[in-house]
mmCIF file of C-alpha atoms in Angstrom:
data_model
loop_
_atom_site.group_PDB
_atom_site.id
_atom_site.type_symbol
_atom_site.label_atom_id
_atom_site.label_comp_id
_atom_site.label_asym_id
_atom_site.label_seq_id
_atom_site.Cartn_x
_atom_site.Cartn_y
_atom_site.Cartn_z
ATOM 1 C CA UNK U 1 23.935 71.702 18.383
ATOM 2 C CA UNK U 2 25.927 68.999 17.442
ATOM 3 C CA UNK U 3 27.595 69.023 13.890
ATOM 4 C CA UNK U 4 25.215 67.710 11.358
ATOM 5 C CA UNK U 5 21.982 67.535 13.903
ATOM 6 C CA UNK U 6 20.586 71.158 12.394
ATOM 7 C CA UNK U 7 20.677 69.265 8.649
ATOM 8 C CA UNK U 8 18.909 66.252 10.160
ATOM 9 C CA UNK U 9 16.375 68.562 11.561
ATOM 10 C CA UNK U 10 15.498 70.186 8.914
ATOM 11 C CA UNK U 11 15.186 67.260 6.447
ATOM 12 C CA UNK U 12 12.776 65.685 9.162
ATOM 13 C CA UNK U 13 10.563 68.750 9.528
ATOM 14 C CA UNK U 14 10.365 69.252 5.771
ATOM 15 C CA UNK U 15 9.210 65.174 5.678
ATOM 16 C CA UNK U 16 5.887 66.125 5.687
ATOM 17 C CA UNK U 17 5.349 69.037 2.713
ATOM 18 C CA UNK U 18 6.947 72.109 1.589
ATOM 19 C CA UNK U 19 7.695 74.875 4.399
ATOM 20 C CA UNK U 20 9.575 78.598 4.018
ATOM 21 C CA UNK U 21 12.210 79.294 6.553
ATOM 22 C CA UNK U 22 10.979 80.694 9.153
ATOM 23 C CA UNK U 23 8.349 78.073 9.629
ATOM 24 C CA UNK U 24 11.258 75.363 9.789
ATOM 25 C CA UNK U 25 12.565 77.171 12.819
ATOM 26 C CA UNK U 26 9.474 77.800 14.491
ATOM 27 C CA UNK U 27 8.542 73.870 14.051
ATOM 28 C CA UNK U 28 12.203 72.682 15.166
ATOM 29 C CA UNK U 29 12.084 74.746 18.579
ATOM 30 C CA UNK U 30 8.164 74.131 19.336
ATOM 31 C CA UNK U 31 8.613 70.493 18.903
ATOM 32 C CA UNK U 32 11.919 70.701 21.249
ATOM 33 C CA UNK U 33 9.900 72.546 23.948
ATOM 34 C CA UNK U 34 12.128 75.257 23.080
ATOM 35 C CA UNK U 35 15.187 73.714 23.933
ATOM 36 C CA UNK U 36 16.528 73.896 20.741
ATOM 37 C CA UNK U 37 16.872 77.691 19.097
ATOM 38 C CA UNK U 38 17.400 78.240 15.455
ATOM 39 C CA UNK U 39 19.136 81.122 14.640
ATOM 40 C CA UNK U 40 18.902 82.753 10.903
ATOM 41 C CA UNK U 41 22.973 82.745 11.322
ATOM 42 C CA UNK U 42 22.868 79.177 11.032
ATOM 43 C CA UNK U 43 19.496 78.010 9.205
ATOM 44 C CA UNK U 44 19.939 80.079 6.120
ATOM 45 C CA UNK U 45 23.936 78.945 5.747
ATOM 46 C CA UNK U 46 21.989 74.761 6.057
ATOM 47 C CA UNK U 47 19.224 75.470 4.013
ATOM 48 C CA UNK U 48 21.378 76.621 0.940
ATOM 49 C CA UNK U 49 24.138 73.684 2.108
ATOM 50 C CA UNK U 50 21.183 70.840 1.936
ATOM 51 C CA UNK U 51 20.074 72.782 -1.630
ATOM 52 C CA UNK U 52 23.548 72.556 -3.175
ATOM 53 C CA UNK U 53 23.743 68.733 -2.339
ATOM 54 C CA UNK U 54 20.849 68.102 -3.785
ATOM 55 C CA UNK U 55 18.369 66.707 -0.291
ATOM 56 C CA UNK U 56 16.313 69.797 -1.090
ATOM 57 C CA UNK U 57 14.721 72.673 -3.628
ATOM 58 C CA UNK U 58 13.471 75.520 -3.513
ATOM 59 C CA UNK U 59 10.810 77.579 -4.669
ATOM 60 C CA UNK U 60 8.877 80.617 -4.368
ATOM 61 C CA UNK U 61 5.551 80.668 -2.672
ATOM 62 C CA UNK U 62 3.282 83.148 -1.238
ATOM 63 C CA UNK U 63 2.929 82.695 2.620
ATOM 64 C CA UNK U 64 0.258 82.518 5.211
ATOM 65 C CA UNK U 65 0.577 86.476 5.552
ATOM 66 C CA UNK U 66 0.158 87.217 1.827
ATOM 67 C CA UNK U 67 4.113 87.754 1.295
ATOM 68 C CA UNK U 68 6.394 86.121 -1.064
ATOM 69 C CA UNK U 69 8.521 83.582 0.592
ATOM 70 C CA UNK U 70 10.870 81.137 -0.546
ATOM 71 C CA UNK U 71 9.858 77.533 0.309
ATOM 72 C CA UNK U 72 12.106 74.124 0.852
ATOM 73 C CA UNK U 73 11.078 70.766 -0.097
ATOM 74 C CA UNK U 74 12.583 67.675 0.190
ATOM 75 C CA UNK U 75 13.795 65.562 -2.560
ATOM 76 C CA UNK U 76 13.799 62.213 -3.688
ATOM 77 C CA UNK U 77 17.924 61.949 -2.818
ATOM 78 C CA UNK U 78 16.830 64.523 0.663
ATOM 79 C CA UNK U 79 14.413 61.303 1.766
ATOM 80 C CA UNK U 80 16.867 58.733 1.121
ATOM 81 C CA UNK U 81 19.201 61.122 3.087
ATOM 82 C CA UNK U 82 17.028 61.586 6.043
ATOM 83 C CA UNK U 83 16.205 58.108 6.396
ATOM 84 C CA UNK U 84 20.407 57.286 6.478
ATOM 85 C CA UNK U 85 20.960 60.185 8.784
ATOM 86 C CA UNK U 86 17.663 59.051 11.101
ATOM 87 C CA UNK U 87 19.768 55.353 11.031
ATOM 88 C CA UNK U 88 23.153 56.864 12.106
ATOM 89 C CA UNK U 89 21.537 59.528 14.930
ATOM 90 C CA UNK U 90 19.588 56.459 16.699
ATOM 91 C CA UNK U 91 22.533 54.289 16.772
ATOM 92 C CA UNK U 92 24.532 57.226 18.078
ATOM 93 C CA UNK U 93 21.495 58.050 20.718
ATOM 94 C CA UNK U 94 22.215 54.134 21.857
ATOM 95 C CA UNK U 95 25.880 54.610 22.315
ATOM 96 C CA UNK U 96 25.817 57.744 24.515
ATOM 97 C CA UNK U 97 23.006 56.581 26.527
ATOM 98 C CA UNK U 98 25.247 52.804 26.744
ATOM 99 C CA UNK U 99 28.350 54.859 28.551
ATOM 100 C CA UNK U 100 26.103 57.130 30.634
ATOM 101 C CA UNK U 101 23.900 54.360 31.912
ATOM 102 C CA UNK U 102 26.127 51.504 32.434
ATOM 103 C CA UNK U 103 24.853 48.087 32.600
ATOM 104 C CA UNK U 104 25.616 46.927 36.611
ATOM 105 C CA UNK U 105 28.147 45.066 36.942
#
């Protein structure tokens, strides 16, 4: 993944409600068709990244299977963040798809 996609990822799939870990990686690669794999390696290292900068918290929850889990929510700075981030990934999006599908000329 590019640098900065797997934050954006996860802010957007915890945009919605509160989610533990495992269910952020299941959502990211079953609404990418699978495309996009999340590995532990790299979600738990973002997870505690996006907590230290404030986009998220944490808590501890019990999960569907009747285990303790610790959940991620966004904050109120996390939504402002997502919606920047959202802004910046579109108009990046445009560009690429500008030089790879050239106007005719």
């Amino acid at each position: 993944m590019l640098q900065g996609t797997l934050d954006l990822l996860i802010l957007q799939t915890l945009a919605p409600g509160p989610a533990h870990g495992h269910t952020i990686a299941h959502v990211i690669e079953r609404r990418s068709d699978d495309v996009l794999q999340v590995e532990h390696g790299s979600l738990y290292p973002a997870l505690h990244r996006l907590e230290n900068r404030g986009w998220i918290a944490s808590f501890w929850g019990t999960s569907e299977n009747n285990r303790r889990a610790r959940y991620y929510r966004l904050t109120a700075a996390g939504r402002n963040q997502l919606v920047e981030q959202t802004s910046r990934w579109q108009r990046l999006a445009q560009a690429v798809n500008r030089v790879l599908r050239p106007a005719e000329e």
